[in-house]
Amino acid sequence: MTEKGLREVVAGQTKVSDIDGAAGRLWYAGYEIGDLAANASFEEVVFLLHHAHLPNREELDELTEFLVNERELSPFLLKLMPDLAQQTSPMSMLRTGISAASAYDPDGWDESAEAQYRKALRLIAKTPTLIATYHRLRTGQEVLPPNPKLPHAANFLWMLLGEEPDLDDAAALDTTLILYGDHTMNASTFTARVIASTLSDMFSAITGAIGALKGPLHGGANEEAQKMAEEVDKPENAEAYVRDRLARHEKIMGFGHAVYRTMDPRAAVLKQMCKELGERVGEPQWYEIYAALEATTLEQKGLYPNVDLYAAGVYHMLGIPTDLMTPLFALARMAGWTAHVREQYANNRIIRPGSEYVGPRDRTYVPIEERP
Ligand SMILES: CC(C)(COP(=O)(O)OP(=O)(O)OC[C@H]1O[C@@H](n2cnc3c(N)ncnc32)[C@H](O)[C@@H]1OP(=O)(O)O)[C@@H](O)C(=O)NCCC(=O)NCCS
């Protein structure tokens, strides 16, 4: 008998990241996630995920310069964006936008390891511009060019909101990007690796990953968590909300995990961030609502929060519209997805699992006139 959902099945080897679900620990290339969240920048983490070591100053400067120089969208993408802004949801825009970014990529059909790396970095560089351009267009605001003086996270806030971001806000966003950066063989990463394993191209692999992330059981959960907090409205309503949902056998979004059996270590960092940010911006109610949901869901169902619960609160207070929270997850995960795709190419065998046939056997063809 196969385990439904491939749970516990080891689908491949990786040096990118590792999880201990029982202990609630996560490492990127051997570095504990809490250590990276407290000390690294997202750009350093991009380098770490791709090279399995932290960059020295020269390596980091080179990577940062490449990312900054690749932020602009091609004229082809810019032409597509007004239609996408009017006709598609944010994640559908991203799926189409990333696919369309393959046109005019300077490396074209070059599939060498060097070209794949450059394509990966271009995808990381352009994702914030795609999301911000989309949002500015759909809200009738002027599209802002990337600011080469700002790091990845701060530049995104600038392009999205049109104001030089507060340093603390930019640092908070940067930390969330680190936390969302990679997560072993999750559904979207597995999707990307399956596509890469056929020796299809980087853009196809990442487009497929975005499709997998879009679902509410995966990346879509942060948006659902924020909607839930808004519906709950006050901490004292959390208990009845959770009780009602569980009685109807409905999921509480932002809780539970396929691997963690205790607190998700990313949620622990985000919980503290959500509390501090709420105090700083004068909106402590979000932390209080989420904390009340956490206490009551643990008590009633024994479930712990995952990364998406408190991330939603942090993003909300940073001014991120709710329907851009999953695209932000994608913006961060672009680092991990592309690292996994390159790792797959470097040591490839086509991924082709077996299946357990549970239908009828030994049947004989019956002409259509004789069928009931
Ligand atoms: C993440 C998720 C898909 C993992 O699913 P999974 O591996 O099948 O979960 P488990 O096997 O641990 O589930 C154990 C039990 O808890 C229930 N459960 C799990 N997550 C739940 C949730 N968020 N709310 C209510 N019940 C939940 C399951 O239905 C199952 O119940 P049962 O034993 O009565 O059938 C699931 O927890 C979920 O849907 N969470 C909400 C969406 C979310 O936050 N996703 C983001 C993940 S980072």
CSV table of C-alpha atoms and ligand atoms in Angstrom, one decimal:
chain,number,residue,atom,x,y,z
A,1,MET,CA,0.0,0.0,0.0
A,2,THR,CA,1.3,3.4,-0.9
A,3,GLU,CA,1.0,6.3,1.5
A,4,LYS,CA,-1.5,8.8,0.2
A,5,GLY,CA,0.1,12.0,-0.9
A,6,LEU,CA,3.6,10.4,-1.0
A,7,ARG,CA,4.0,11.2,2.7
A,8,GLU,CA,7.4,10.0,4.1
A,9,VAL,CA,8.5,9.0,0.6
A,10,VAL,CA,12.0,10.3,-0.1
A,11,ALA,CA,11.8,11.6,-3.7
A,12,GLY,CA,15.4,12.7,-4.1
A,13,GLN,CA,18.7,13.9,-2.5
A,14,THR,CA,19.3,17.6,-2.0
A,15,LYS,CA,22.0,19.9,-0.5
A,16,VAL,CA,19.7,22.9,-0.6
A,17,SER,CA,17.7,22.5,2.7
A,18,ASP,CA,16.7,20.0,5.4
A,19,ILE,CA,13.8,19.7,7.9
A,20,ASP,CA,13.5,17.8,11.1
A,21,GLY,CA,9.7,17.7,11.4
A,22,ALA,CA,9.6,16.2,14.9
A,23,ALA,CA,11.9,18.7,16.4
A,24,GLY,CA,10.6,21.7,14.4
A,25,ARG,CA,13.9,22.6,12.8
A,26,LEU,CA,14.8,23.8,9.3
A,27,TRP,CA,18.3,24.4,7.8
A,28,TYR,CA,19.4,26.0,4.5
A,29,ALA,CA,22.6,24.3,3.4
A,30,GLY,CA,23.3,23.5,7.1
A,31,TYR,CA,22.5,26.9,8.6
A,32,GLU,CA,19.6,27.0,11.0
A,33,ILE,CA,16.7,29.1,9.8
A,34,GLY,CA,16.6,31.2,12.9
A,35,ASP,CA,20.3,32.1,12.6
A,36,LEU,CA,19.8,33.2,9.0
A,37,ALA,CA,16.6,35.1,9.7
A,38,ALA,CA,18.4,37.1,12.5
A,39,ASN,CA,21.6,37.7,10.6
A,40,ALA,CA,21.5,37.3,6.8
A,41,SER,CA,20.1,39.3,4.0
A,42,PHE,CA,17.8,37.8,1.3
A,43,GLU,CA,20.6,38.3,-1.3
A,44,GLU,CA,23.0,36.3,0.9
A,45,VAL,CA,20.4,33.5,1.2
A,46,VAL,CA,19.9,33.5,-2.6
A,47,PHE,CA,23.6,32.9,-2.9
A,48,LEU,CA,23.6,30.3,-0.1
A,49,LEU,CA,20.8,28.2,-1.7
A,50,HIS,CA,22.5,28.3,-5.0
A,51,HIS,CA,26.1,27.6,-3.9
A,52,ALA,CA,25.8,25.8,-0.6
A,53,HIS,CA,28.1,28.3,1.1
A,54,LEU,CA,27.7,31.9,2.3
A,55,PRO,CA,29.1,34.5,-0.1
A,56,ASN,CA,32.3,36.5,0.6
A,57,ARG,CA,32.0,40.2,0.1
A,58,GLU,CA,33.1,40.0,-3.6
A,59,GLU,CA,30.6,37.2,-4.4
A,60,LEU,CA,27.8,39.0,-2.7
A,61,ASP,CA,28.5,42.3,-4.5
A,62,GLU,CA,28.6,40.5,-7.8
A,63,LEU,CA,25.3,38.7,-7.2
A,64,THR,CA,23.6,41.9,-6.0
A,65,GLU,CA,24.8,43.8,-9.0
A,66,PHE,CA,23.5,41.2,-11.4
A,67,LEU,CA,20.1,41.2,-9.7
A,68,VAL,CA,19.9,45.0,-9.7
A,69,ASN,CA,20.7,45.1,-13.4
A,70,GLU,CA,18.1,42.5,-14.3
A,71,ARG,CA,15.1,44.0,-12.5
A,72,GLU,CA,13.6,45.7,-15.6
A,73,LEU,CA,10.9,43.9,-17.6
A,74,SER,CA,11.4,43.4,-21.3
A,75,PRO,CA,9.2,45.5,-23.7
A,76,PHE,CA,7.3,42.3,-24.5
A,77,LEU,CA,6.4,41.8,-20.8
A,78,LEU,CA,5.5,45.5,-20.4
A,79,LYS,CA,3.1,45.2,-23.3
A,80,LEU,CA,1.4,42.2,-21.7
A,81,MET,CA,1.0,43.7,-18.3
A,82,PRO,CA,-2.0,46.0,-18.8
A,83,ASP,CA,-4.1,43.1,-20.1
A,84,LEU,CA,-2.9,40.8,-17.3
A,85,ALA,CA,-3.6,43.5,-14.7
A,86,GLN,CA,-7.2,43.7,-15.9
A,87,GLN,CA,-7.9,40.1,-16.7
A,88,THR,CA,-6.1,37.8,-14.3
A,89,SER,CA,-5.7,37.2,-10.6
A,90,PRO,CA,-2.2,38.0,-9.1
A,91,MET,CA,-1.0,34.3,-9.2
A,92,SER,CA,-2.3,33.8,-12.7
A,93,MET,CA,-0.5,36.9,-13.8
A,94,LEU,CA,2.7,35.6,-12.2
A,95,ARG,CA,2.3,32.2,-13.8
A,96,THR,CA,1.8,33.8,-17.3
A,97,GLY,CA,4.4,36.5,-16.6
A,98,ILE,CA,7.1,34.1,-15.6
A,99,SER,CA,6.3,31.9,-18.7
A,100,ALA,CA,6.4,35.0,-20.9
A,101,ALA,CA,9.8,36.1,-19.4
A,102,SER,CA,11.4,33.3,-21.4
A,103,ALA,CA,10.9,35.5,-24.5
A,104,TYR,CA,13.8,37.9,-25.0
A,105,ASP,CA,15.9,36.2,-22.3
A,106,PRO,CA,19.4,37.0,-23.4
A,107,ASP,CA,20.5,33.4,-22.9
A,108,GLY,CA,17.7,32.1,-25.2
A,109,TRP,CA,17.8,28.4,-25.7
A,110,ASP,CA,21.2,28.0,-24.1
A,111,GLU,CA,20.8,25.2,-21.5
A,112,SER,CA,24.4,25.3,-20.2
A,113,ALA,CA,24.8,25.3,-16.4
A,114,GLU,CA,26.1,28.9,-16.7
A,115,ALA,CA,23.1,30.0,-18.7
A,116,GLN,CA,20.7,28.3,-16.3
A,117,TYR,CA,22.2,30.2,-13.4
A,118,ARG,CA,21.8,33.5,-15.2
A,119,LYS,CA,18.2,32.6,-16.0
A,120,ALA,CA,17.6,31.7,-12.4
A,121,LEU,CA,18.9,35.1,-11.2
A,122,ARG,CA,16.9,36.9,-13.8
A,123,LEU,CA,13.7,35.3,-12.6
A,124,ILE,CA,14.6,36.2,-9.0
A,125,ALA,CA,15.3,39.8,-10.1
A,126,LYS,CA,12.2,40.3,-12.2
A,127,THR,CA,9.5,38.7,-10.0
A,128,PRO,CA,9.2,41.8,-7.7
A,129,THR,CA,8.9,44.1,-10.7
A,130,LEU,CA,6.2,41.9,-12.2
A,131,ILE,CA,4.1,41.9,-9.0
A,132,ALA,CA,4.5,45.7,-8.4
A,133,THR,CA,3.8,46.6,-12.0
A,134,TYR,CA,0.7,44.5,-12.0
A,135,HIS,CA,-0.5,46.1,-8.8
A,136,ARG,CA,0.2,49.7,-9.9
A,137,LEU,CA,-1.6,49.1,-13.2
A,138,ARG,CA,-4.7,47.5,-11.7
A,139,THR,CA,-5.1,50.3,-9.2
A,140,GLY,CA,-4.5,53.0,-11.9
A,141,GLN,CA,-1.3,54.2,-10.4
A,142,GLU,CA,1.9,55.2,-12.2
A,143,VAL,CA,4.3,52.2,-12.7
A,144,LEU,CA,7.5,52.9,-10.9
A,145,PRO,CA,10.9,51.9,-12.2
A,146,PRO,CA,13.1,49.8,-9.9
A,147,ASN,CA,15.5,51.8,-7.7
A,148,PRO,CA,19.0,50.4,-8.2
A,149,LYS,CA,20.1,51.9,-4.8
A,150,LEU,CA,17.7,49.7,-2.9
A,151,PRO,CA,18.2,46.0,-1.9
A,152,HIS,CA,15.7,43.4,-3.2
A,153,ALA,CA,13.1,43.7,-0.4
A,154,ALA,CA,13.2,47.5,0.0
A,155,ASN,CA,13.0,48.0,-3.8
A,156,PHE,CA,9.9,45.8,-3.9
A,157,LEU,CA,8.2,48.0,-1.3
A,158,TRP,CA,9.2,51.1,-3.2
A,159,MET,CA,7.9,49.8,-6.5
A,160,LEU,CA,4.6,48.6,-4.9
A,161,LEU,CA,3.8,51.4,-2.5
A,162,GLY,CA,5.6,54.4,-4.2
A,163,GLU,CA,7.4,55.6,-1.0
A,164,GLU,CA,11.0,55.2,0.1
A,165,PRO,CA,10.4,52.3,2.6
A,166,ASP,CA,10.9,52.7,6.3
A,167,LEU,CA,14.2,50.8,7.1
A,168,ASP,CA,12.4,48.6,9.7
A,169,ASP,CA,9.7,47.7,7.2
A,170,ALA,CA,12.2,46.8,4.6
A,171,ALA,CA,14.2,44.7,7.1
A,172,ALA,CA,10.9,42.9,8.2
A,173,LEU,CA,10.1,42.1,4.6
A,174,ASP,CA,13.6,40.9,3.9
A,175,THR,CA,13.3,38.5,6.9
A,176,THR,CA,10.1,37.1,5.6
A,177,LEU,CA,11.7,36.4,2.2
A,178,ILE,CA,14.5,34.5,4.0
A,179,LEU,CA,11.9,32.4,5.9
A,180,TYR,CA,10.0,31.6,2.7
A,181,GLY,CA,13.1,31.1,0.6
A,182,ASP,CA,13.1,27.3,0.5
A,183,HIS,CA,11.5,24.3,2.1
A,184,THR,CA,12.8,20.9,0.9
A,185,MET,CA,10.5,18.8,-1.3
A,186,ASN,CA,7.3,20.8,-0.9
A,187,ALA,CA,4.6,20.5,-3.6
A,188,SER,CA,5.8,23.3,-5.8
A,189,THR,CA,9.4,22.5,-5.5
A,190,PHE,CA,8.7,18.8,-6.3
A,191,THR,CA,6.7,20.1,-9.3
A,192,ALA,CA,9.6,22.2,-10.5
A,193,ARG,CA,12.0,19.2,-10.1
A,194,VAL,CA,9.7,16.8,-12.0
A,195,ILE,CA,9.5,19.3,-14.9
A,196,ALA,CA,13.3,19.9,-14.8
A,197,SER,CA,13.9,16.1,-14.7
A,198,THR,CA,12.5,15.8,-18.2
A,199,LEU,CA,15.2,18.3,-19.2
A,200,SER,CA,12.6,20.9,-19.9
A,201,ASP,CA,13.7,24.5,-19.4
A,202,MET,CA,14.0,26.6,-16.3
A,203,PHE,CA,11.0,28.8,-17.2
A,204,SER,CA,8.7,25.8,-17.7
A,205,ALA,CA,9.8,24.3,-14.3
A,206,ILE,CA,9.2,27.6,-12.5
A,207,THR,CA,5.8,28.2,-14.3
A,208,GLY,CA,4.7,24.8,-13.1
A,209,ALA,CA,5.9,25.5,-9.6
A,210,ILE,CA,3.8,28.7,-9.5
A,211,GLY,CA,0.7,26.7,-10.5
A,212,ALA,CA,1.3,24.3,-7.6
A,213,LEU,CA,1.9,27.1,-5.1
A,214,LYS,CA,-1.3,28.9,-6.0
A,215,GLY,CA,-3.5,26.4,-4.3
A,216,PRO,CA,-4.9,27.2,-0.8
A,217,LEU,CA,-3.4,24.1,0.7
A,218,HIS,CA,0.1,25.4,-0.2
A,219,GLY,CA,1.0,29.0,-0.8
A,220,GLY,CA,-2.6,30.3,-0.9
A,221,ALA,CA,-2.9,29.7,2.8
A,222,ASN,CA,-1.4,33.1,3.9
A,223,GLU,CA,-4.2,35.0,2.0
A,224,GLU,CA,-6.8,32.8,3.6
A,225,ALA,CA,-5.2,33.3,7.0
A,226,GLN,CA,-5.6,37.1,6.7
A,227,LYS,CA,-9.2,36.8,5.6
A,228,MET,CA,-9.8,34.6,8.6
A,229,ALA,CA,-8.3,37.1,11.0
A,230,GLU,CA,-10.4,39.8,9.5
A,231,GLU,CA,-13.5,37.7,9.9
A,232,VAL,CA,-12.6,36.8,13.5
A,233,ASP,CA,-12.2,40.6,14.1
A,234,LYS,CA,-11.5,40.3,17.8
A,235,PRO,CA,-9.4,37.9,19.9
A,236,GLU,CA,-12.4,36.9,22.0
A,237,ASN,CA,-14.2,35.6,18.8
A,238,ALA,CA,-11.4,33.2,18.0
A,239,GLU,CA,-12.6,30.3,20.1
A,240,ALA,CA,-16.1,30.2,18.6
A,241,TYR,CA,-14.7,30.6,15.1
A,242,VAL,CA,-12.4,27.6,15.5
A,243,ARG,CA,-15.0,25.5,17.2
A,244,ASP,CA,-17.5,26.2,14.4
A,245,ARG,CA,-15.1,25.4,11.6
A,246,LEU,CA,-13.9,22.2,13.2
A,247,ALA,CA,-17.5,21.2,13.8
A,248,ARG,CA,-18.1,21.6,10.0
A,249,HIS,CA,-14.9,19.7,9.3
A,250,GLU,CA,-13.4,22.8,7.7
A,251,LYS,CA,-9.7,23.6,7.7
A,252,ILE,CA,-8.3,26.4,9.8
A,253,MET,CA,-5.9,28.1,7.4
A,254,GLY,CA,-2.3,28.7,8.5
A,255,PHE,CA,-2.4,25.6,10.7
A,256,GLY,CA,-1.1,22.1,10.4
A,257,HIS,CA,1.8,20.8,8.3
A,258,ALA,CA,2.7,17.8,6.2
A,259,VAL,CA,6.1,17.5,7.9
A,260,TYR,CA,6.2,19.5,11.2
A,261,ARG,CA,4.6,17.9,14.2
A,262,THR,CA,5.4,20.8,16.4
A,263,MET,CA,5.8,24.6,15.9
A,264,ASP,CA,7.1,25.4,12.5
A,265,PRO,CA,10.4,27.2,13.2
A,266,ARG,CA,9.5,29.9,10.7
A,267,ALA,CA,6.2,30.6,12.5
A,268,ALA,CA,8.1,31.1,15.7
A,269,VAL,CA,10.2,33.9,14.1
A,270,LEU,CA,7.2,35.4,12.4
A,271,LYS,CA,5.1,35.3,15.6
A,272,GLN,CA,7.7,37.5,17.3
A,273,MET,CA,7.9,39.8,14.3
A,274,CYS,CA,4.1,40.1,14.1
A,275,LYS,CA,4.0,41.2,17.8
A,276,GLU,CA,6.9,43.7,17.4
A,277,LEU,CA,5.6,45.1,14.2
A,278,GLY,CA,2.1,45.5,15.6
A,279,GLU,CA,3.5,47.5,18.6
A,280,ARG,CA,5.6,49.6,16.3
A,281,VAL,CA,2.9,50.6,13.8
A,282,GLY,CA,0.1,50.8,16.4
A,283,GLU,CA,-1.9,47.8,15.2
A,284,PRO,CA,-1.4,45.2,18.1
A,285,GLN,CA,-4.8,43.7,17.3
A,286,TRP,CA,-3.5,41.4,14.5
A,287,TYR,CA,-1.1,39.7,16.8
A,288,GLU,CA,-3.7,39.3,19.4
A,289,ILE,CA,-6.2,37.8,17.0
A,290,TYR,CA,-3.6,35.4,15.5
A,291,ALA,CA,-2.3,34.4,19.0
A,292,ALA,CA,-5.9,33.7,20.1
A,293,LEU,CA,-6.4,31.5,17.0
A,294,GLU,CA,-3.2,29.7,17.8
A,295,ALA,CA,-4.1,29.0,21.4
A,296,THR,CA,-7.6,27.7,20.6
A,297,THR,CA,-6.6,25.7,17.6
A,298,LEU,CA,-3.8,24.0,19.6
A,299,GLU,CA,-6.2,23.3,22.4
A,300,GLN,CA,-9.1,22.0,20.3
A,301,LYS,CA,-7.3,20.2,17.5
A,302,GLY,CA,-3.7,19.9,18.6
A,303,LEU,CA,-2.5,21.8,15.5
A,304,TYR,CA,0.4,24.3,15.5
A,305,PRO,CA,0.6,27.3,13.2
A,306,ASN,CA,2.7,27.0,10.0
A,307,VAL,CA,4.6,29.7,8.2
A,308,ASP,CA,1.6,31.3,6.7
A,309,LEU,CA,-0.3,32.3,9.8
A,310,TYR,CA,1.8,35.1,11.3
A,311,ALA,CA,3.3,35.9,7.8
A,312,ALA,CA,-0.1,37.1,6.8
A,313,GLY,CA,-0.3,39.5,9.8
A,314,VAL,CA,3.2,40.8,9.1
A,315,TYR,CA,2.4,41.4,5.4
A,316,HIS,CA,-0.9,43.1,6.2
A,317,MET,CA,0.9,45.5,8.5
A,318,LEU,CA,3.6,46.2,5.9
A,319,GLY,CA,0.8,47.4,3.6
A,320,ILE,CA,0.7,44.3,1.3
A,321,PRO,CA,-2.7,43.8,-0.2
A,322,THR,CA,-4.1,40.4,0.8
A,323,ASP,CA,-4.2,39.0,-2.7
A,324,LEU,CA,-0.5,39.7,-3.2
A,325,MET,CA,0.6,37.6,-0.2
A,326,THR,CA,0.9,34.4,-2.2
A,327,PRO,CA,2.8,36.2,-5.0
A,328,LEU,CA,5.2,37.4,-2.3
A,329,PHE,CA,5.6,33.8,-1.2
A,330,ALA,CA,6.5,33.0,-4.8
A,331,LEU,CA,8.9,36.0,-4.9
A,332,ALA,CA,10.8,34.5,-2.0
A,333,ARG,CA,10.6,30.9,-3.1
A,334,MET,CA,12.0,31.8,-6.5
A,335,ALA,CA,15.3,31.5,-4.8
A,336,GLY,CA,14.7,27.9,-3.6
A,337,TRP,CA,12.9,26.7,-6.7
A,338,THR,CA,15.6,27.8,-9.1
A,339,ALA,CA,18.3,26.3,-6.8
A,340,HIS,CA,16.5,23.0,-6.8
A,341,VAL,CA,16.0,23.0,-10.6
A,342,ARG,CA,19.8,23.6,-11.1
A,343,GLU,CA,20.5,20.8,-8.6
A,344,GLN,CA,18.2,18.5,-10.5
A,345,TYR,CA,19.9,19.3,-13.9
A,346,ALA,CA,23.3,18.7,-12.3
A,347,ASN,CA,22.5,15.1,-11.2
A,348,ASN,CA,19.5,14.2,-13.3
A,349,ARG,CA,17.4,11.1,-13.7
A,350,ILE,CA,13.8,11.5,-15.0
A,351,ILE,CA,11.4,11.4,-12.1
A,352,ARG,CA,8.8,8.8,-12.8
A,353,PRO,CA,7.2,7.2,-9.7
A,354,GLY,CA,5.1,4.1,-9.8
A,355,SER,CA,1.4,3.8,-9.0
A,356,GLU,CA,-0.7,1.3,-7.3
A,357,TYR,CA,-3.5,0.1,-9.6
A,358,VAL,CA,-6.8,-0.3,-7.8
A,359,GLY,CA,-9.2,-0.8,-10.7
A,360,PRO,CA,-10.7,-4.0,-12.2
A,361,ARG,CA,-8.5,-6.5,-14.0
A,362,ASP,CA,-8.8,-9.2,-16.7
A,363,ARG,CA,-11.7,-7.7,-18.6
A,364,THR,CA,-12.6,-8.5,-22.3
A,365,TYR,CA,-13.7,-6.0,-24.9
A,366,VAL,CA,-17.5,-6.0,-25.5
A,367,PRO,CA,-18.9,-4.5,-28.8
A,368,ILE,CA,-20.9,-1.3,-28.1
A,369,GLU,CA,-24.2,-2.9,-29.1
A,370,GLU,CA,-23.8,-5.5,-26.4
A,371,ARG,CA,-23.0,-3.1,-23.6
A,372,PRO,CA,-25.7,-2.4,-21.0
B,1,LIG,C1,-0.8,21.6,5.4
B,1,LIG,C2,-1.8,20.5,5.2
B,1,LIG,C3,-2.3,20.5,3.8
B,1,LIG,C4,-1.1,19.2,5.6
B,1,LIG,O1,-2.0,18.2,5.4
B,1,LIG,P1,-1.8,16.7,5.9
B,1,LIG,O2,-0.4,16.3,5.8
B,1,LIG,O3,-2.8,15.8,5.2
B,1,LIG,O4,-2.2,16.9,7.4
B,1,LIG,P2,-2.2,15.8,8.6
B,1,LIG,O5,-2.0,14.4,8.0
B,1,LIG,O6,-1.2,16.2,9.6
B,1,LIG,O7,-3.7,15.9,9.2
B,1,LIG,C5,-4.0,15.3,10.4
B,1,LIG,C6,-5.4,15.7,10.8
B,1,LIG,O8,-5.5,17.0,11.1
B,1,LIG,C7,-6.5,17.6,10.2
B,1,LIG,N1,-6.0,18.9,9.8
B,1,LIG,C8,-4.7,19.2,9.3
B,1,LIG,N2,-4.6,20.5,9.1
B,1,LIG,C9,-5.8,21.1,9.5
B,1,LIG,C10,-6.2,22.4,9.6
B,1,LIG,N3,-5.5,23.4,9.2
B,1,LIG,N4,-7.5,22.6,10.1
B,1,LIG,C11,-8.2,21.6,10.5
B,1,LIG,N5,-7.8,20.3,10.5
B,1,LIG,C12,-6.6,20.1,10.0
B,1,LIG,C13,-6.6,16.7,9.0
B,1,LIG,O9,-7.8,16.9,8.3
B,1,LIG,C14,-6.5,15.4,9.7
B,1,LIG,O10,-7.7,15.2,10.4
B,1,LIG,P3,-8.3,13.7,10.5
B,1,LIG,O11,-7.2,12.9,11.3
B,1,LIG,O12,-9.5,13.9,11.3
B,1,LIG,O13,-8.5,13.2,9.1
B,1,LIG,C15,-3.0,20.7,6.2
B,1,LIG,O14,-2.5,20.9,7.5
B,1,LIG,C16,-3.8,21.9,5.8
B,1,LIG,O15,-4.7,21.9,4.9
B,1,LIG,N6,-3.5,23.1,6.5
B,1,LIG,C17,-4.3,24.3,6.1
B,1,LIG,C18,-3.7,25.0,4.9
B,1,LIG,C19,-2.4,25.6,5.1
B,1,LIG,O16,-2.2,26.3,6.1
B,1,LIG,N7,-1.4,25.3,4.3
B,1,LIG,C20,-0.1,25.9,4.3
B,1,LIG,C21,0.9,24.8,4.6
B,1,LIG,S1,2.5,25.5,4.9
